[in-house]
Structures are given as C-alpha cells and as structure tokens.
XYZ file of C-alpha atoms in Angstrom:
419
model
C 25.986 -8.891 6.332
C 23.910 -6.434 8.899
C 21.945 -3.407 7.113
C 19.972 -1.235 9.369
C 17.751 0.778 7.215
C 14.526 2.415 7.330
C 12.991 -0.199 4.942
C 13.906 -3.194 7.443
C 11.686 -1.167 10.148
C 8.415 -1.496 6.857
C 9.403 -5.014 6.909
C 9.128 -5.525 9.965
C 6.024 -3.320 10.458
C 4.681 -5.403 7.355
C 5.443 -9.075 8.794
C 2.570 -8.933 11.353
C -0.271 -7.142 8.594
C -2.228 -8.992 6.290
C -1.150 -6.573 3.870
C 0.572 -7.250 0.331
C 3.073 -4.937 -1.463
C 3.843 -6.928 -3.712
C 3.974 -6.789 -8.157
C 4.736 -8.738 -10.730
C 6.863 -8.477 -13.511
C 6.591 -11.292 -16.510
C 8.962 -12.447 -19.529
C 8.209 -14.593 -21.612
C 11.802 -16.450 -22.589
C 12.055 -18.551 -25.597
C 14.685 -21.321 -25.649
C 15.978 -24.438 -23.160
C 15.762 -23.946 -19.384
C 16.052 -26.438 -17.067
C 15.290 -26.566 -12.892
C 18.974 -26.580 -11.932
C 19.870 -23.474 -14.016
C 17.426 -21.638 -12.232
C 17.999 -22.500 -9.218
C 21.375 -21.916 -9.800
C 20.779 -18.297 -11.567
C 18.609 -17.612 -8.740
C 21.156 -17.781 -6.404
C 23.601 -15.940 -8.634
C 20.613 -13.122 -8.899
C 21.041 -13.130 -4.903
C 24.571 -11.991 -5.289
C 24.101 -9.945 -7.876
C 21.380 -7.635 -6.103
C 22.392 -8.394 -2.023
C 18.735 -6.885 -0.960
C 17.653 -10.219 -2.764
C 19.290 -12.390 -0.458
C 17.922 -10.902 3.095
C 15.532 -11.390 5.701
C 14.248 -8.591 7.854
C 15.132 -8.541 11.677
C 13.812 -6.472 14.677
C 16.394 -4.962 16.226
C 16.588 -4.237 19.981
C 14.893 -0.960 19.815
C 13.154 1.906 17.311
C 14.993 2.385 14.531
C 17.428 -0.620 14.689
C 15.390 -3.258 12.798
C 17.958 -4.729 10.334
C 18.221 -6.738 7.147
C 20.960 -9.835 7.460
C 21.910 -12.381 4.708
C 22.511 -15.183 7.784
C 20.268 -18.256 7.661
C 18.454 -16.737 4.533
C 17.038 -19.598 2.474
C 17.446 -19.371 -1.080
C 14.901 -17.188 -3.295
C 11.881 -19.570 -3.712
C 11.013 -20.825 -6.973
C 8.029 -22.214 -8.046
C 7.361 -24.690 -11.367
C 3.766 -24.257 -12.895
C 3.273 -26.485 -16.025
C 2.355 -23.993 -19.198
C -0.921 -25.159 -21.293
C -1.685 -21.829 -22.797
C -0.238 -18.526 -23.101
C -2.351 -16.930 -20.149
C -1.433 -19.193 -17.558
C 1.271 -16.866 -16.691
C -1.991 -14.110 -15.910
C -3.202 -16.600 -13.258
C -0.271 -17.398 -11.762
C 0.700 -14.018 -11.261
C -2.611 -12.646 -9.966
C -2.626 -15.101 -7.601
C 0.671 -14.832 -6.131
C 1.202 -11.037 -5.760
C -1.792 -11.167 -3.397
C 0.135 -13.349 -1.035
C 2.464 -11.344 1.573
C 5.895 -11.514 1.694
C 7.204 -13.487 4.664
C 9.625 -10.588 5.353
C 11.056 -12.483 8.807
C 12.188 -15.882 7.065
C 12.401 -15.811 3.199
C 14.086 -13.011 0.559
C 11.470 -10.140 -0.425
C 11.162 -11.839 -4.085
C 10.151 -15.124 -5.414
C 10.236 -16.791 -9.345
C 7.380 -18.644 -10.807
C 8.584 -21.155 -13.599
C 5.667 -21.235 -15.953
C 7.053 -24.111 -17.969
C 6.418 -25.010 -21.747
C 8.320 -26.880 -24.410
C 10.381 -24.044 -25.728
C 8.558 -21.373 -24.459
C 8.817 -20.485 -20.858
C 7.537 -17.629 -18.624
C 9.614 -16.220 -15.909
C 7.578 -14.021 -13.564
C 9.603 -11.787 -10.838
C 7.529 -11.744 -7.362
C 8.901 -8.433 -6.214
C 8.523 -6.473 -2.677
C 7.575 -2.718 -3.038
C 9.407 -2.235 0.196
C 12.386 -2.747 -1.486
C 12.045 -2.415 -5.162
C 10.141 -0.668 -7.788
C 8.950 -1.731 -11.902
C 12.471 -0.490 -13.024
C 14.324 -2.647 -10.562
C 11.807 -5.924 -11.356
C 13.420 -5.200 -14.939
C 17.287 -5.133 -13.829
C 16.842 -8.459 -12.213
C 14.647 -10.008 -15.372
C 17.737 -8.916 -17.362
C 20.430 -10.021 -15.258
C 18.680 -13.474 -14.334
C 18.487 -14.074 -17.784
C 22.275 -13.514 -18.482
C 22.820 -16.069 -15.411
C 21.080 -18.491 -16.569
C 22.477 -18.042 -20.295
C 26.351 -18.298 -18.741
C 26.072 -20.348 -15.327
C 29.686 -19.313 -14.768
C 29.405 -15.705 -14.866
C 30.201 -13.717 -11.462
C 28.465 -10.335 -11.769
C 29.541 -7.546 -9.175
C 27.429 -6.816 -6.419
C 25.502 -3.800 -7.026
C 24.256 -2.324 -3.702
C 23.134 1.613 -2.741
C 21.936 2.972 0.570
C 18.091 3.689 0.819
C 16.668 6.948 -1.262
C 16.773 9.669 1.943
C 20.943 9.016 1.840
C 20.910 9.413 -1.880
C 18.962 12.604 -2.475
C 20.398 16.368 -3.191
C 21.648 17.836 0.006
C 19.591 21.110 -0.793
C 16.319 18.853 -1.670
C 17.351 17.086 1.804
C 17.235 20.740 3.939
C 13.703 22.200 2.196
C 12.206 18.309 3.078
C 13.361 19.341 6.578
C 12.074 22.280 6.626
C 8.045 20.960 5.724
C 5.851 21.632 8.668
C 5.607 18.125 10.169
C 3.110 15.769 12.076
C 3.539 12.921 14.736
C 3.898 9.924 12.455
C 0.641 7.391 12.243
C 0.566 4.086 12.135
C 1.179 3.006 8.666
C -2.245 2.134 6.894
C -2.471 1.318 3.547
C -4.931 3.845 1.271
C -8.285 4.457 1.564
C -10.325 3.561 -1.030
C -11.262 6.539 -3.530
C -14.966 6.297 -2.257
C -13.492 7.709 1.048
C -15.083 10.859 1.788
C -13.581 13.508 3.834
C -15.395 12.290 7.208
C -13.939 8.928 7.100
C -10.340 9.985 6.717
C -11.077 11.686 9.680
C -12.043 8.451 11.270
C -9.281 6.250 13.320
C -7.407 4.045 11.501
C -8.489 0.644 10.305
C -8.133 -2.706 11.976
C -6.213 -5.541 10.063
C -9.654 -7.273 10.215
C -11.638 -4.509 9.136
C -9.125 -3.770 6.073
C -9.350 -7.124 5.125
C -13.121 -7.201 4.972
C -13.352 -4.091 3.048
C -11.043 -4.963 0.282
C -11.637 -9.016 0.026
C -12.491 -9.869 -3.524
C -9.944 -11.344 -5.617
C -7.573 -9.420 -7.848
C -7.989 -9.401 -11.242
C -5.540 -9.176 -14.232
C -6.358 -8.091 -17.599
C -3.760 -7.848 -20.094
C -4.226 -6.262 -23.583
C -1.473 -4.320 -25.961
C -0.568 -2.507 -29.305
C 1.153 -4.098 -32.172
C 3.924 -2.982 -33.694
C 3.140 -0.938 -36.070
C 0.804 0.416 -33.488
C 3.023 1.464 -31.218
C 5.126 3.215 -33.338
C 2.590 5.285 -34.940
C 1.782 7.002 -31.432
C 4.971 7.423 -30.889
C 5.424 9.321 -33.857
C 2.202 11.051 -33.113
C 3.038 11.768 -29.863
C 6.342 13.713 -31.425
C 4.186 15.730 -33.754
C 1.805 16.597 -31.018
C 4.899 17.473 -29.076
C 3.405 15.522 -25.997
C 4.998 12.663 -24.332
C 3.796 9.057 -24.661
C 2.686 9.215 -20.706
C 0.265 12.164 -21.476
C -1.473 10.543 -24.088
C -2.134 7.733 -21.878
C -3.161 10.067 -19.329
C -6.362 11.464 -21.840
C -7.399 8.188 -23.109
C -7.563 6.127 -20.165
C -9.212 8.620 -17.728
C -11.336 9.789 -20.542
C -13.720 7.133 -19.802
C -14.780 8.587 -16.399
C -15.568 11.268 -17.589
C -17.807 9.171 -20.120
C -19.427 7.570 -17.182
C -19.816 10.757 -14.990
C -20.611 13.806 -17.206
C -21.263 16.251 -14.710
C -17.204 15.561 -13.374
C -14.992 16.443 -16.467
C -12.150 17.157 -14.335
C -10.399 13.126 -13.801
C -7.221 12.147 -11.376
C -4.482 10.424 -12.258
C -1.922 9.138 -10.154
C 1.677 9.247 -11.748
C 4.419 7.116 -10.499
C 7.994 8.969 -11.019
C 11.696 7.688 -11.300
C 13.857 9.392 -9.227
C 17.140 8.044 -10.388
C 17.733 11.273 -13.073
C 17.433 13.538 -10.196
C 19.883 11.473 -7.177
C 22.726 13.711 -6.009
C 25.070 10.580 -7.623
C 24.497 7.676 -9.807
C 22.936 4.444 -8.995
C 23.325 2.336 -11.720
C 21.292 -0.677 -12.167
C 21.341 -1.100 -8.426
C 17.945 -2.560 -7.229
C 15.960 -0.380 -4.922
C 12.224 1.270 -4.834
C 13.640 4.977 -5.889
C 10.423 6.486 -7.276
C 8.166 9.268 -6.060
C 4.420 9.887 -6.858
C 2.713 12.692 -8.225
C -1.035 13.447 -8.546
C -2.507 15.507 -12.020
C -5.656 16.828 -12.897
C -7.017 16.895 -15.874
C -10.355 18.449 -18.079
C -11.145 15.669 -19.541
C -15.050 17.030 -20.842
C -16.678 14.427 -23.441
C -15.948 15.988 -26.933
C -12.870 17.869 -26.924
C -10.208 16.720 -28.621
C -7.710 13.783 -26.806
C -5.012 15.932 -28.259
C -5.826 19.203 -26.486
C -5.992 16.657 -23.527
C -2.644 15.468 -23.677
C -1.713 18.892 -23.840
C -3.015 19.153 -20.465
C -1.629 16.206 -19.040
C 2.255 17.080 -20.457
C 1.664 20.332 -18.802
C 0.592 19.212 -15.486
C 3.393 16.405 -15.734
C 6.172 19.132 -16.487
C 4.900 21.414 -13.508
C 5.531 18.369 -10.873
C 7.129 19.484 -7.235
C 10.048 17.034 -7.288
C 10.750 18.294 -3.775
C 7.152 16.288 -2.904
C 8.200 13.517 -5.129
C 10.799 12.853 -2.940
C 8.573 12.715 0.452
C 8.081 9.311 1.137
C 7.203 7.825 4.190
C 10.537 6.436 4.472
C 12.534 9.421 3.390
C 10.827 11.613 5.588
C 10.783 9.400 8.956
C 15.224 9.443 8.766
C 15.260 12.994 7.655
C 13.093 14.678 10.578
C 11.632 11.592 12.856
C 7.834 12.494 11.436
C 5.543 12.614 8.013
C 5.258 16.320 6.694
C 2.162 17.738 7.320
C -0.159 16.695 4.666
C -2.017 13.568 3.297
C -0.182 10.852 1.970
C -3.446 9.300 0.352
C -5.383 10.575 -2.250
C -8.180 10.098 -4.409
C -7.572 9.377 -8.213
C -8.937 7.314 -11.072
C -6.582 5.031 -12.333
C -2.798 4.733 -11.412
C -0.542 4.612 -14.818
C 2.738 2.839 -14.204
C 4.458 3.346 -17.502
C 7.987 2.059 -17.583
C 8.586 3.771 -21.300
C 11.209 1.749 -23.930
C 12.748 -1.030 -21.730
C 16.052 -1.111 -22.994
C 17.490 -4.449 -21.847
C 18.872 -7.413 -24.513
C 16.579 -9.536 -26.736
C 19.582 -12.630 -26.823
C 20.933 -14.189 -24.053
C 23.241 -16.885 -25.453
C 20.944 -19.618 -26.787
C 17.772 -17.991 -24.751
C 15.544 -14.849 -26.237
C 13.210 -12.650 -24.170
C 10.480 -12.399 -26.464
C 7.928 -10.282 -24.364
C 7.272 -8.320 -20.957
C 4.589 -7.257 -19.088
C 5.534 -5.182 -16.346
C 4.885 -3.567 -13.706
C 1.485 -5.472 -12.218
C 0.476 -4.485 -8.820
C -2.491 -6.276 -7.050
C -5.213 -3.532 -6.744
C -6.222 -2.366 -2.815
C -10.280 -2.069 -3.258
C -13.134 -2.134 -5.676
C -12.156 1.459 -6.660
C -8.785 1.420 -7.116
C -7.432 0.567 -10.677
C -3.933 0.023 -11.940
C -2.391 0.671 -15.456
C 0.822 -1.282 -15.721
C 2.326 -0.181 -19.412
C 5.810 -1.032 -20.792
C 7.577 -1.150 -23.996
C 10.057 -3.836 -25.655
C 11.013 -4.490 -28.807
C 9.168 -2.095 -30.371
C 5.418 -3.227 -28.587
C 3.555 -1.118 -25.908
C 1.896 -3.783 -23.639
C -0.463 -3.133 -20.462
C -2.123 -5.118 -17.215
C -4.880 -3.999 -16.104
C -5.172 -4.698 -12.082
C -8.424 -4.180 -10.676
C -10.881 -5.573 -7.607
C -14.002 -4.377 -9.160
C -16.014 -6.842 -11.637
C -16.884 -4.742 -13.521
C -13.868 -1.967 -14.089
C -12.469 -3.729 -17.084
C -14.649 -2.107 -19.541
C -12.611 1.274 -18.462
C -9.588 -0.029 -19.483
C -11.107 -1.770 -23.136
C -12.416 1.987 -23.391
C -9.040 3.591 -22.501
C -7.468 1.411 -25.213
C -10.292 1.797 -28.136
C -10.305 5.756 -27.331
C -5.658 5.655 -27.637
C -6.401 3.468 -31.355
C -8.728 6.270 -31.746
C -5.865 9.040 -31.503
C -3.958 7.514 -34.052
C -6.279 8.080 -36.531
C-alpha cells in the first residue's frame, strides 16, 4: 500500500527535528491479558486502522513523500511491571516526550503496564496522524481484539481532512489572503512578545535549550456523584460542561495577575459533525483550534463566567477551524495570512462522555485518562479532561515546577460551582 498525503510530507519534515507530537491515552483494563494476545491484537489494531501499520517515505520530489505498509515492523509494545496505580503516570510522561521514528516504525506504540488482574494499556499516539478521539477508537477496538483473537474487523480508512471538508468551506479557505509558507516551527512560548515573533525562526538546538525540563503529569478527577452534579448544573445554567471548565481553570490567572482579568483559552474542536460526509470511527487528526477570551475579574460569579465562555464557544469561525497547516498547504500551496501561534493560558482538551463499552468478553475497561500531550515550555499548560462511566477525569501536562497549583486551583474553584 502507497499513500501520498500531505501528512507523510510532516512526517517526513518531523523525522530529522528533535521535536515530539506525540499524547497519550491510558485504560486501565481489569481482567487476564497475556504478551501473545497483545501482540497479536496489536497487529489486528494495524489492520483495523491501516495509518497504524505505515512508515513515512520521501518521495522523489515536493509533495510526493508517501506512507507504505512494506517492511513496516509491527507496532512496538513495551511491558512495564505495575507496583502501584501511578506507574502508568510515569510511564506515560516519559514516553510521549520521545519522537516518533516516523522513517522505520508505525506512528503509535503500547506500553503494557502489567499487574495481577489489573493492567494499564497506554496508546502512544502521533498528532500527525491522529487526534484524543481517534486514541479512543483504537483503545476500544484493541480491547475487542484482544477479548476475541479471531475477530477480523474491516479496515476503516479516510483521505486526510482538506479532501473531506465542504466544497463551499473548501472555496472561502481559498480565497484567504495567503503567505509564502515557513518552515514549520513548533509554538512560541506564551512569554513571546511581539518582537521575538518577529525574530527568524529557531534552530533545533536553540528549541531544545529553551524548552528542556522534563514534562510533568498530574492527574486528579471528580467522583461520581461529582460529576453528575455539574452536569446537571451545567443544564440549569444552560452552559455546556466545556464552559464551565473554561471559568474555573483560567480563573486562577486572573487570581495571580489582578490587573489582567481578561484570560485565554485555547479550545481544541472536532471537526467530524461538520465533514461534507461521514467518517466513522476512522482514525485520523480531524480537529481544528479555536482561541476565546474571557473576563475572568476576581469576584464575579463562575456562572456569569461560563456564560461568557458558552458564548464565545458558540460564536467560533469554523471556516478558521478548518485552516490547518495541512489543509491549507493542498488547498492553495501556502498558509493564509495570519499567525498560526498564539498566546493563551491553558489548553482544555475535553473529549466529553466517551461512549465506548465497559465489557469486553472476560476483560472490563475500568478507567481512562485521555488525551495527555507533553507540554512545549515552562508556560505552556495542558488540560486533558474526559468522561467514562459516569467520572470526569483530567491530566494536567506542564514544564513549569511550579504550574500545578493552577490546576489544584482550577479544580477546588469547579467543586466550588457545585455548591
């Protein structure tokens, strides 16, 4: 199998960069697993989701790198002996700092955290290719593999996001004033002040220097009952779930800076409502981002807040959403005319309800935490949040030593709403 596609040219790109786009996606699985059944499930998962099974090539000129499934090896899998339920938070934070070897391996690797009868399966994924909602599509159908090692699932495969979106959304993309394309760099740090983004673009060595520092995982959630009460609040409120994240966890910047009531947030979208034809469960990366603003002054009521937030979230330009690097570079050869990095406070990467099975024959997925992205510099700060069985759970991805007491605030000041 040959696939040129625009993502095989990032891989490629990516292959000689010190760079990671990695995340993490973790469920914990109660019940008997053994190596071969993963190994074997892995290599179902492969077939299952084909972009799995691939290794990036360069092709013989621009815009002809490829992704083939020849001499692929199989998805790596790692075995990590469980002692205690964080080991899982280690292992992860460790791994999704480590590139992808996009030229020899598959874009996603499994980490075994072994117990007794309690395992944890964490999902390396490649942003390149995939996004939180796809991470959960393979959790869901490596689990059924490895429950029945005889079942043959059909290939689910879909061309990259420019060939799926509305035709009219396609023409007013092509019609955005437009600029020579840069080099790819990742995104400046949020300290970045108007004079450096003027400034040429950094070397791999300097990037490296200025972000080096470990990542570091956090992990925290709402019970139950918990959870359901803000979701019930959120209903009477008549806010979504997303917006009332938005005021509690960016309320504590404007805690820490008094003087700057007005906080960022950067919103990660699903695109897969809006595609000009379905997509399934297919595994891809088919989200856009979107930026908000919102007053978030010390004393006024989180509510009133939220408020904000669902307005600013309902207002969105989809048209922008869809403007990704990728999409734009096969619609008109260049990025539109405008900055593709900006300056926010914390990134919230809510999945919502994950509706995926509980039983898989004699196996039961008992928890996820998903998605978990390594964070790019001592000022950027990632909210991973997801729901299953009825319990909102969070990571907390961060460079800076200190930046964890934001997020404890966040989640004291969303208890607080419930009240």
């Amino acid at each position: 199998m040959k696939l040129v596609r625009g993502e095989a040219g990032g891989a490629v790109w990516f292959s000689s960069k010190p760079f990671t786009l990695n995340f993490a996606a973790c469920g914990r699985v109660r019940g008997p697993i053994t190596q071969g059944q993963l190994e074997h499930a892995l290599t179902g998962l492969g077939k299952r989701h084909p972009l799995l099974a691939v290794k990036a090539v360069p092709g013989p000129g621009a815009g002809q790198d490829f992704f083939t499934d020849e001499d692929v090896p199989p998805i790596p899998l790692q075995l990590v002996d469980r002692v205690s339920d964080d080991d899982w938070v280690r292992e992860a934070q460790r791994d999704i700092q480590i590139p992808s070897k996009y030229l020899s391996e598959p874009m996603i690797r499994c980490i075994w955290v072994r117990g007794g009868d309690i395992s944890d399966l964490i999902l390396i994924c490649d942003h390149m290719i995939a996004d939180g909602r796809s991470a959960i599509f393979a959790l869901r159908d490596l689990l059924a593999l490895l429950a029945d090692p005889s079942l043959e699932m059909e290939p689910l495969l879909v061309g990259p996001l420019n060939e799926l979106i509305p035709q009219d959304v396609a023409d007013r993309l092509k019609a955005m004033p437009s600029a020579p394309a840069p080099a790819p760099v990742p995104a400046p740090d949020a300290e970045d002040d108007a004079e450096d983004d003027a400034e040429e673009p950094k070397s791999d060595e300097e990037y490296t220097r200025d972000h080096a520092g470990p990542v570091h995982i956090e992990t925290f959630d709402l019970n139950a009952a918990e959870t359901s009460a803000l979701i019930a609040r959120c209903k009477t409120e008549r806010v979504t779930v997303q917006s009332a994240l938005c005021a509690a966890f960016l309320r504590p910047f404007a805690e820490r800076q008094l003087d700057q009531p007005i906080r960022h947030a950067e919103i990660p979208v699903d695109l897969r409502p809006r595609l000009a034809r379905p997509v399934g469960d297919a595994y891809g990366c088919m989200i856009g981002l979107t930026l908000i603003e919102v007053d978030c002054t010390v004393g006024r009521d989180l509510w009133d807040v939220a408020r904000d937030a669902s307005v600013a979230l309902a207002t969105m330009n989809w048209d922008e959403l869809f403007a990704t690097p990728l999409v734009m570079l096969a619609l008109i050869g260049h990025f539109p005319n405008r900055p593709w990095t900006i300056d926010y406070d914390v990134s919230i990467s809510n999945l919502g309800r994950i509706d995926i099975p509980a039983e898989y024959g004699a196996l039961r997925l008992e928890s996820i935490f998903a998605p978990i992205f390594p964070a790019t510099g001592p000022e950027h700060r990632i909210l991973g949040v997801s729901t299953f069985a009825g319990q909102m759970r969070f990571t907390f991805s961060t460079r800076h030593p200190n930046a964890g007491a934001m997020a404890h605030r966040g989640l004291e000041l969303l208890r607080g709403m419930l009240v």
